[in-house]
Coordinates of C-alpha atoms in Angstrom, one line a residue:
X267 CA -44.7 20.2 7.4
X268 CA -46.1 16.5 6.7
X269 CA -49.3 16.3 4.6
X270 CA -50.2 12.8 3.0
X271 CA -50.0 12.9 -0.6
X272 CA -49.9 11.1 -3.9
X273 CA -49.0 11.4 -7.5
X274 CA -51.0 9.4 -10.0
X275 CA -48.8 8.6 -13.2
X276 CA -49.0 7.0 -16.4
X277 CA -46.3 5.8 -18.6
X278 CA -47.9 7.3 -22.0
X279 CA -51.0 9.4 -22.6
X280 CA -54.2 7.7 -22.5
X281 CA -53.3 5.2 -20.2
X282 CA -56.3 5.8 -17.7
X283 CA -54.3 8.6 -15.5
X284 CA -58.1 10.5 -15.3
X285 CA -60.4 6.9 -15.0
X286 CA -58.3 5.6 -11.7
X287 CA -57.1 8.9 -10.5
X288 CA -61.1 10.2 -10.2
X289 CA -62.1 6.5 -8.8
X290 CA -59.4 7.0 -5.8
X291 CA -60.2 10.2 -5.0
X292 CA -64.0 9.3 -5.4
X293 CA -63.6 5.8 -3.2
X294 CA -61.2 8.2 -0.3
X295 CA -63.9 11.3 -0.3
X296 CA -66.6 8.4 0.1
X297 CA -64.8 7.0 3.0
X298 CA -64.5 10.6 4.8
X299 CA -61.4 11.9 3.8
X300 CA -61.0 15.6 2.6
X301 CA -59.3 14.7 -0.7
X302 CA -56.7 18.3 -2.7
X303 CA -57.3 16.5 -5.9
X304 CA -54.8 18.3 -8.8
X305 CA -53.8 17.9 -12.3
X306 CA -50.2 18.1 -13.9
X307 CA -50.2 20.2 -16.5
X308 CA -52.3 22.9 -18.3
X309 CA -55.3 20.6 -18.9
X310 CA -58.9 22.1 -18.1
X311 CA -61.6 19.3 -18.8
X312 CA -59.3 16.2 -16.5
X313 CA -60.0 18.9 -13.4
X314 CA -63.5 19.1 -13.9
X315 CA -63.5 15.0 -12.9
X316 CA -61.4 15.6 -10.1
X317 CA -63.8 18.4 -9.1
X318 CA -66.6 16.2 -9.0
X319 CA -64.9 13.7 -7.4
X320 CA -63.4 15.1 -4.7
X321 CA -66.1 17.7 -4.5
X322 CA -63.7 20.2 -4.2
X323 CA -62.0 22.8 -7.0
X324 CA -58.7 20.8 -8.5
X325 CA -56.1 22.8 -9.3
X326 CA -53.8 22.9 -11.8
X327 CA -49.6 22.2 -11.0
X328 CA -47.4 23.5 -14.0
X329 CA -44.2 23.8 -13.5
X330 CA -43.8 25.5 -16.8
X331 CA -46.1 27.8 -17.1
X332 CA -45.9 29.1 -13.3
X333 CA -42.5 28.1 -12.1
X334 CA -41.0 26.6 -9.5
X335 CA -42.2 29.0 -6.6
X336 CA -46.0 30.1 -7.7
X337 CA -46.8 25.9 -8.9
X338 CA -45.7 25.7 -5.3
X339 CA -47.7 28.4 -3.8
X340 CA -51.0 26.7 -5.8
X341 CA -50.4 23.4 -4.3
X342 CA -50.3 25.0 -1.2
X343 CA -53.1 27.3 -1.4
X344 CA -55.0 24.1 -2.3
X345 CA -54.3 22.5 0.8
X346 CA -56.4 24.5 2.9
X347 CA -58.9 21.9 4.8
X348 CA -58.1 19.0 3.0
X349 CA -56.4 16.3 4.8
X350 CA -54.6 14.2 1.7
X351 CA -53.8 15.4 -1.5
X352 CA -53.8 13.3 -4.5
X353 CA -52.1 14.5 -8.1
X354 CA -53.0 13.4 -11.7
X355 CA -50.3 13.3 -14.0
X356 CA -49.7 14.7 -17.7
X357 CA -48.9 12.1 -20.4
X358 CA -46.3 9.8 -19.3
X359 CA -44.6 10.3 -16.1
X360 CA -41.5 11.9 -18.0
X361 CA -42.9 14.1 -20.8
X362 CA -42.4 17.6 -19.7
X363 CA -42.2 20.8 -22.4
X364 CA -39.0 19.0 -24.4
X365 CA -36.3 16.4 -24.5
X366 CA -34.2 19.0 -24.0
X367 CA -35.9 21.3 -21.4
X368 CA -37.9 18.7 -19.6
X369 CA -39.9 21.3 -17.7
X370 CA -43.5 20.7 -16.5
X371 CA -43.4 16.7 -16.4
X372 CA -45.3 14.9 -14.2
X373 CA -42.1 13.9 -12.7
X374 CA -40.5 17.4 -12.1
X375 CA -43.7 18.2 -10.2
X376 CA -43.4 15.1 -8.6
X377 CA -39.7 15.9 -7.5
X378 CA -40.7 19.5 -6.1
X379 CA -43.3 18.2 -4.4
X380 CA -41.3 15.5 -2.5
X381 CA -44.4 13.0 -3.6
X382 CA -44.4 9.8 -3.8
X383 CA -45.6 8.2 -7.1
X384 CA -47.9 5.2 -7.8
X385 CA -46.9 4.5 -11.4
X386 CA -50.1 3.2 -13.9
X387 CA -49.5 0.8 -16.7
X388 CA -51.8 -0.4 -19.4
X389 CA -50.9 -4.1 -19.6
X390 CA -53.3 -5.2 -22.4
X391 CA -50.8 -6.2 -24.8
X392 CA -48.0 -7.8 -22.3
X393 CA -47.1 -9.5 -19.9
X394 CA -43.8 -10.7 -17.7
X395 CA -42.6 -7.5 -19.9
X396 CA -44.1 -5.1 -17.5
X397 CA -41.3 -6.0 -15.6
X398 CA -38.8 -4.1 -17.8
X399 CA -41.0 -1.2 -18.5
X400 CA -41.4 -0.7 -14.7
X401 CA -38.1 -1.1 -14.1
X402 CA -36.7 1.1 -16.6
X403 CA -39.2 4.2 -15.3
X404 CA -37.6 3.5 -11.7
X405 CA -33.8 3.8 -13.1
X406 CA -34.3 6.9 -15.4
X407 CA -33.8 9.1 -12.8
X408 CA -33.9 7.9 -9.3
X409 CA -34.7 11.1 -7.7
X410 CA -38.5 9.3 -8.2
X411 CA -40.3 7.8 -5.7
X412 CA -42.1 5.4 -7.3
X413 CA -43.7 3.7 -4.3
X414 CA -45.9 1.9 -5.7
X415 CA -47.9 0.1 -9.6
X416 CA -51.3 0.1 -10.4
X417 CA -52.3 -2.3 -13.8
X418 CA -54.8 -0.9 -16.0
X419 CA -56.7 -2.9 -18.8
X420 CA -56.4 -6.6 -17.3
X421 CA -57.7 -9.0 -19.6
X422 CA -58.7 -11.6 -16.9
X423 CA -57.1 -12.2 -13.1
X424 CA -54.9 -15.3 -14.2
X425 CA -53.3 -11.8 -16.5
X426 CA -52.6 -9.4 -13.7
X427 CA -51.1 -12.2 -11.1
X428 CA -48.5 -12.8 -13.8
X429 CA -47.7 -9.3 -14.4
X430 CA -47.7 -8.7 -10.5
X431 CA -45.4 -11.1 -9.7
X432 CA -43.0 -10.5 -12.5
X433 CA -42.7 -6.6 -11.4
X434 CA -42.6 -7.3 -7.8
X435 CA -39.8 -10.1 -8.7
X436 CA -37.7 -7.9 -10.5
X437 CA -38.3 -4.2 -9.4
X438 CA -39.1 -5.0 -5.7
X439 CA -41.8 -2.0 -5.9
X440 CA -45.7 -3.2 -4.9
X441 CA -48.6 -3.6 -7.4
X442 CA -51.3 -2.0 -5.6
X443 CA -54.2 -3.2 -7.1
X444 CA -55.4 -3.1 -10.8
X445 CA -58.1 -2.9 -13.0
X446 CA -59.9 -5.1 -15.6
X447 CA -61.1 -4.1 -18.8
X448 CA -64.3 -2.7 -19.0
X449 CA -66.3 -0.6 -21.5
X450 CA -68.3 0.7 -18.5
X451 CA -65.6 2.3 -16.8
X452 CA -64.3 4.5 -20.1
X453 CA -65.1 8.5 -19.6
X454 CA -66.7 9.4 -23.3
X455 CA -64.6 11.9 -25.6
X456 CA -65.1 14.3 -28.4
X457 CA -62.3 16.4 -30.6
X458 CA -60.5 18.1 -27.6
X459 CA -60.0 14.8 -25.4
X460 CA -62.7 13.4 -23.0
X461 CA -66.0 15.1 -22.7
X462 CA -66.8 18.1 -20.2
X463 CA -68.6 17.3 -16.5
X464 CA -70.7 21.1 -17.5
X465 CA -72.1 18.8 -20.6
X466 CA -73.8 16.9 -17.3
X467 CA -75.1 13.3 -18.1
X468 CA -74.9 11.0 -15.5
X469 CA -71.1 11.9 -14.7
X470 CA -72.0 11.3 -10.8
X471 CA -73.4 8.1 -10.8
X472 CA -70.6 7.1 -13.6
X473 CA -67.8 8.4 -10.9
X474 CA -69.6 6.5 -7.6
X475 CA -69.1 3.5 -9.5
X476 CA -66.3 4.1 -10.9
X477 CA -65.2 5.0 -7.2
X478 CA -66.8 1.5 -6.6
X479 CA -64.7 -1.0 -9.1
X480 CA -61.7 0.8 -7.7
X481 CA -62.5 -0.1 -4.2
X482 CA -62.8 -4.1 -5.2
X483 CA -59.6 -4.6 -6.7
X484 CA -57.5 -1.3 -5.9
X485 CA -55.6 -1.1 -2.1
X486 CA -56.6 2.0 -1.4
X487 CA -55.2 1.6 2.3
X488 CA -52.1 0.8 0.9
X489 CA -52.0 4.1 -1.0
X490 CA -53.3 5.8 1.9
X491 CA -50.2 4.3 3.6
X492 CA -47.6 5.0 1.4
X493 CA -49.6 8.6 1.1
X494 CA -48.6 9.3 4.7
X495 CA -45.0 7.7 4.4
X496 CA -44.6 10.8 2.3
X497 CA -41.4 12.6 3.3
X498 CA -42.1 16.6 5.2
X499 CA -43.5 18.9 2.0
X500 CA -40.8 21.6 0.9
X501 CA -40.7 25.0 2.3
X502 CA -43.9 27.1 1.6
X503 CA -43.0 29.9 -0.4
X504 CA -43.8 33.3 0.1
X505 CA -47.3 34.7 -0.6
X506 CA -47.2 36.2 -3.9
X507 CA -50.0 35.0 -5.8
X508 CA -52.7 35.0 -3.4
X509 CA -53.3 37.9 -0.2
X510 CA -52.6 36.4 3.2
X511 CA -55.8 38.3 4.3
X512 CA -58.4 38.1 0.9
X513 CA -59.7 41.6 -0.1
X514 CA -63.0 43.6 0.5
X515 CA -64.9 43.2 -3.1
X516 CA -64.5 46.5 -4.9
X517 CA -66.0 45.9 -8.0
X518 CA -68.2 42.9 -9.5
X519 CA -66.9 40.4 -12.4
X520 CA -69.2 38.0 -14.3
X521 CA -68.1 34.3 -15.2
X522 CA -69.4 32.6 -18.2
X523 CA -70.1 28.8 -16.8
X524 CA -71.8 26.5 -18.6
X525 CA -72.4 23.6 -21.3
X526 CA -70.2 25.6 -23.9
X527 CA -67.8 28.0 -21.2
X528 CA -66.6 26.0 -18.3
X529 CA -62.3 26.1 -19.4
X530 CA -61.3 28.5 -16.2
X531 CA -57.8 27.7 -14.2
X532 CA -59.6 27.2 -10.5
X533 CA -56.6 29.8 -8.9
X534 CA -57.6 32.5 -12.0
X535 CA -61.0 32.1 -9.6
X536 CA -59.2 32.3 -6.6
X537 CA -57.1 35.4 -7.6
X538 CA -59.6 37.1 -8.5
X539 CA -61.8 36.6 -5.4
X540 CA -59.3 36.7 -3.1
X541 CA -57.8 40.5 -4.7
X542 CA -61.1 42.1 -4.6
X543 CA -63.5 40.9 -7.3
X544 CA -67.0 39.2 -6.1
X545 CA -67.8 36.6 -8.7
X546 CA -70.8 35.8 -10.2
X547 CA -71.9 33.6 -12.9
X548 CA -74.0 33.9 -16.0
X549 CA -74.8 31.2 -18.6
X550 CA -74.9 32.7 -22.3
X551 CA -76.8 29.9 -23.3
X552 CA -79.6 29.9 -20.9
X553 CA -79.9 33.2 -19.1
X554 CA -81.4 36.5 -21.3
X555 CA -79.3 39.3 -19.4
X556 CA -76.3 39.4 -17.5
X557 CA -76.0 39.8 -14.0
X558 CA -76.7 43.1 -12.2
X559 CA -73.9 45.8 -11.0
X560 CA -70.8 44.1 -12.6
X561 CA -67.5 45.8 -13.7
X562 CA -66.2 43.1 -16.0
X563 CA -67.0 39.7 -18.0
X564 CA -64.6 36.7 -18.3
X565 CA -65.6 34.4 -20.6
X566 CA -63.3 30.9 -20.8
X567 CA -62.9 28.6 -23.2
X568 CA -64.7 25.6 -23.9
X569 CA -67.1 24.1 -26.7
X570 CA -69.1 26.8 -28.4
X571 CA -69.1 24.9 -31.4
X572 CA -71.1 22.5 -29.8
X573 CA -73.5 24.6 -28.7
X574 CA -73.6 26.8 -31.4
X575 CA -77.3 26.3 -32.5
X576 CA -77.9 27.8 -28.7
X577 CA -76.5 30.0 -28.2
X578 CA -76.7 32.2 -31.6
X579 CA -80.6 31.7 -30.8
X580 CA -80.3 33.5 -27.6
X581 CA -80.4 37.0 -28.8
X582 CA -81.4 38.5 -25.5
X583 CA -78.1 37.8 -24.8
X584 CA -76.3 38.1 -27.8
X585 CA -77.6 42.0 -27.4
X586 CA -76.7 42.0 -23.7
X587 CA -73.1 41.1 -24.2
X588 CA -73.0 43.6 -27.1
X589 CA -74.3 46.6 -25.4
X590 CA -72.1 46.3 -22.6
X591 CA -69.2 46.1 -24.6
X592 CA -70.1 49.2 -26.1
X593 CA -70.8 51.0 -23.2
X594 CA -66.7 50.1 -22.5
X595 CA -67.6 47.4 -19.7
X596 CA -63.8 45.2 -19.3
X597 CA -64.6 42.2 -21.5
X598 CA -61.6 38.9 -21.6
X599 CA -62.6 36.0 -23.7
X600 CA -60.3 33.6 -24.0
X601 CA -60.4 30.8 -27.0
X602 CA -63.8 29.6 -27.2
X603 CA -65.1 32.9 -25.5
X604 CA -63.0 34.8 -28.7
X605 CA -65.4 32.3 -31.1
X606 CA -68.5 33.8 -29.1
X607 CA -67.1 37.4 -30.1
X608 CA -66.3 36.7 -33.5
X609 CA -69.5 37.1 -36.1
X610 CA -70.2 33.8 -36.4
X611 CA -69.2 30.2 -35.9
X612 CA -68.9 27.6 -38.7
X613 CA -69.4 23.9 -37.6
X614 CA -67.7 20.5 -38.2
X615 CA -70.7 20.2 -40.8
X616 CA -70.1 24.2 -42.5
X617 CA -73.3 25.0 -40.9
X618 CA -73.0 28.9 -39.7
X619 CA -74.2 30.3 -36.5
X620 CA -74.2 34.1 -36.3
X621 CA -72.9 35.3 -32.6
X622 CA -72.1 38.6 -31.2
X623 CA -70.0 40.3 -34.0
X624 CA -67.5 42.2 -32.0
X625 CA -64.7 40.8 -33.4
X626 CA -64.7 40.8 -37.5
X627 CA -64.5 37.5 -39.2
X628 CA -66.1 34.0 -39.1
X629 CA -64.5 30.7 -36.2
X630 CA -64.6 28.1 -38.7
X631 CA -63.5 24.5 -37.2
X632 CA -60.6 22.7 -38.4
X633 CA -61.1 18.8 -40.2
X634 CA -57.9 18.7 -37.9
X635 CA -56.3 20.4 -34.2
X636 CA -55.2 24.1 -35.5
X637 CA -52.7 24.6 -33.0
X638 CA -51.4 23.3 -29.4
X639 CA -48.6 23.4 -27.5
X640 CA -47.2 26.1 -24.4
X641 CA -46.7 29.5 -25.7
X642 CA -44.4 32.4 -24.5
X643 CA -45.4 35.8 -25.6
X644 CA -45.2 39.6 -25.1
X645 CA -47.8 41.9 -24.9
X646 CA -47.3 44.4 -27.8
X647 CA -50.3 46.6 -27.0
X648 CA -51.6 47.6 -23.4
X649 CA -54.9 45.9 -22.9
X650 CA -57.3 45.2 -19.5
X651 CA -54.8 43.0 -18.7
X652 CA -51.0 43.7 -19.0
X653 CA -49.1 46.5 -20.0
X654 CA -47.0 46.8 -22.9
X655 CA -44.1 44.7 -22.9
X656 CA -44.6 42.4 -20.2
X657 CA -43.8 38.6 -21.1
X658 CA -46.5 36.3 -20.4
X659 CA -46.7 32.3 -20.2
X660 CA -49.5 30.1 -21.1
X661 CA -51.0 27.2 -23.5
X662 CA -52.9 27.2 -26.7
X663 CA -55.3 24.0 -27.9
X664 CA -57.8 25.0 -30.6
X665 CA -59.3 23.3 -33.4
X666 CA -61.0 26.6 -35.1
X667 CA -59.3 29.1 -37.4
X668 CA -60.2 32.6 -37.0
X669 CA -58.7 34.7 -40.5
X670 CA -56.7 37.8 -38.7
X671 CA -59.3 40.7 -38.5
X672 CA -57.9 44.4 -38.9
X673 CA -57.8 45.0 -35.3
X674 CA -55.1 46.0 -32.8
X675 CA -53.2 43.2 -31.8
X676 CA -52.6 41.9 -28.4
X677 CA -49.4 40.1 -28.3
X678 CA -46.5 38.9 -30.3
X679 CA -45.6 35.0 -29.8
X680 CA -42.3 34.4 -28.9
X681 CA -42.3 30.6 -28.4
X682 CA -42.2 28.1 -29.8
X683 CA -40.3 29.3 -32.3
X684 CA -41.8 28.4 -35.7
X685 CA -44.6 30.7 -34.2
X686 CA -41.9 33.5 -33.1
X687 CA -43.1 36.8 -34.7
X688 CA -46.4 36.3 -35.3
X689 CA -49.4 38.4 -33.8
X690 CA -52.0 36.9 -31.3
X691 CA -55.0 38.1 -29.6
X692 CA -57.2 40.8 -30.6
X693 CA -57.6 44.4 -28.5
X694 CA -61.5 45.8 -29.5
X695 CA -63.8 48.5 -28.6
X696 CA -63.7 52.2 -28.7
X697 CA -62.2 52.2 -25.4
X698 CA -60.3 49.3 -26.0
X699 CA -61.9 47.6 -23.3
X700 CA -62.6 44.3 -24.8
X701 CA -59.8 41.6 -24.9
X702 CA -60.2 38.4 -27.0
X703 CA -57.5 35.8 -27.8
X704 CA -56.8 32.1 -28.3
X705 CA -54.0 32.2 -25.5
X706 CA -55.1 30.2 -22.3
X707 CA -53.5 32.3 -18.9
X708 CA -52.8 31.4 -16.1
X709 CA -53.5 34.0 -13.5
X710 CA -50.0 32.7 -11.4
X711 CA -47.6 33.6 -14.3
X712 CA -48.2 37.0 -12.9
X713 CA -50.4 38.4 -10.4
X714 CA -50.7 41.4 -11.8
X715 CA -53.4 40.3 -14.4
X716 CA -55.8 39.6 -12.2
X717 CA -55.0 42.6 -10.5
X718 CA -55.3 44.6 -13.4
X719 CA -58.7 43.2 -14.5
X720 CA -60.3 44.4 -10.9
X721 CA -58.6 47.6 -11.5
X722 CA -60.5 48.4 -14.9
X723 CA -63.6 46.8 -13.7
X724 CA -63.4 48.8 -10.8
X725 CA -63.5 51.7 -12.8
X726 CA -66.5 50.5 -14.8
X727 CA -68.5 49.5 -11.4
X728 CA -67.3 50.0 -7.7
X729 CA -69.3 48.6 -4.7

């Protein structure tokens, strides 16, 4: 099968991956095309660009987390009527999980894929010397198409011809265009990385002309053409993640979405839909009850702590969200959505917002990140989820600290290994029905979680 498609990479974090990857796919969905935008890597607020640029769901490709097969299944299921796909990277272009275990780089993905590569370099502090940094990231392994360069951070046009011409001279591989510097054209960030698109602003006009500067100095029919020089996609694997045929809804499940929840993997989404949940969404720091006839409430991740004022002032809901936990409605909070369970939330400034009290103890954020990195771990406890001794896969990024309450734990962390041994996640509820925990899933590392989570809302509320 031949689809056109792309890989966006840097050579280091911060090197503008999200700025120039959003302003392609922005300038090609403005011209017509149907643009699969994705992100390397387990990343949730660089989708929400994507999203809004493409104006269609990214998903998320990691290798690590998902595999070989299911990342491939994603991509795949992402495919469907779009016309060109285009792929963000993670950090630099060969970062994966280790030096030694390089899974989940940009470049393994890349590789899997069959896709070319248009490599991004920040050449602020350089010159003729892009040559040898280009050159080097086409020699380290040449499995790598790298088709093509993009310059980032030019200081004036005199700048980017000399760069241009040295890499062309001595790695024979195209600049395609470039960009100069410009305060304008930087996406604003906060303590977890850039800020949300659900924190709204004027992200749309900021992305059309973003989507505009790219178009001026950017070839984007030359990465259209080396898009569709791409060579035939690798086999599609077998459907495991997602029904070939999606599911008549048996039960109801309501998503928090807003300014302080909006951290969901798009194919956690799909799974759910497409096994037999109808989705709905809620905000818990505007709305005052929850939606009607649901079996079961996901609530993401995301920035409570900003919005912390809000949403311990809106006690309608506060009492909502309580009452149906006690009545043994399914309930999975994942990182933020755990803060929102906990009693209260503790600011940047030691300001205290009370919130729902279902889980003991008080989020109080970190001067400093708490923890981050990909986790392995195994489910110690059956909860809505996953039974007892099943392994699970997924990614942890949080700058609060919640002091371990006395309640049944969820998992036991295998990896990495100065965490190895130590408890994670909280089980809660007279029925245990309510699942809490700083551990971002993915849905693909196992089907069977989403499948689950129909399976005890469906026994809470069937349509």
């Amino acid at each position: 099968m031949n689809f056109p498609r792309i890989v966006i990479a840097g050579i280091s974090s911060s090197s503008g991956k999200t700025t120039i990857s959003s302003g392609i796919t922005a300038a090609l969905t403005k011209r017509g095309h149907k643009v699969a935008a994705y992100k390397c890597g387990p990343d949730y607020i660089d989708p929400g660009y994507l999203t809004l640029a493409a104006d269609n769901p990214c998903h998320n490709l990691d290798s690590w987390m998902l595999g070989k097969d299911a990342m491939t299944e994603v991509f795949f299921h992402g495919l469907k009527n779009r016309e060109i796909a285009l792929v963000e990277g993670v950090m630099g272009l060969y970062d994966g999980y280790s030096g030694e275990r390089p899974g989940g780089s940009t470049a393994e993905i890349a590789r899997l894929l069959s896709a070319p590569v248009i490599l991004l370099l920040n050449i602020s502090h350089m010159a003729e010397s892009a040559a040898a940094i280009v050159l080097g990231y086409k020699n380290l392994d040449p499995r790598i198409n790298i088709a093509g360069v993009i310059l980032n951070q030019a200081g004036s046009l005199r700048h980017y011809e000399i760069c241009r011409k040295a890499i062309e001279k001595y790695t024979s591989t195209p600049v395609v265009g470039y960009l100069l510097r410009n305060k304008e054209l930087a996406i604003p960030e906060r303590h977890l990385g850039l800020k949300t698109t659900s924190e709204g602003g004027e992200l749309a006009s900021f992305i059309q002309n973003l989507a505009a500067h790219i178009e001026s100095t950017i070839d984007i029919d030359r990465i259209l053409n080396i898009a569709r020089n791409a060579p035939p996609l690798p086999e599609r694997p077998c459907p495991y993640l997602f029904p070939e045929t999606p599911a008549r809804p048996v039960t109801r499940i309501a998503i928090a979405r807003d300014e302080a929840f909006s951290f969901y993997y798009q194919a956690n989404l799909d799974m759910l839909s497409d096994w037999g949940a109808e989705l709905c969404y809620f905000s818990p720091v505007h709305d005052t009850c929850l939606p009607e006839n649901i079996g079961g409430i996901y609530i993401g991740g995301g920035f409570p702590e900003i919005m912390a004022a809000e949403l311990s002032a809106n006690q309608a809901m506060k009492t909502a969200l309580t009452k149906a936990a006690e009545d043994g409605m399914p309930i999975y909070a994942e990182c933020g959505g755990l803060m929102y369970l906990s009693e209260a939330i503790e600011d940047f400034d030691n300001n205290k917002y009370l919130m729902l009290g279902l889980l003991p103890g008080v989020s109080v954020m970190q001067k400093k990140l708490h923890r981050l990195g990909y986790t392995r771990a195994a489910v110690q406890n059956d909860n809505i989820l996953s039974g007892k001794g099943t392994e699970l896969r997924g990614h942890i990024f949080h700058w609060s600290k919640l002091p371990s309450p006395k309640t049944k734990p969820a998992y036991t962390l295998l990896e990495p290994a100065e965490y190895a041994g130590q408890n994670e996640g909280f089980i809660i509820g007279n029925s245990t029905n309510v699942l809490a925990s700083y551990l971002h899933l993915h849905f693909g590392t196992n089907p069977d979680l989403a499948k689950n989570f129909i399976r005890v809302s469906k026994g809470f509320y069937a349509i």
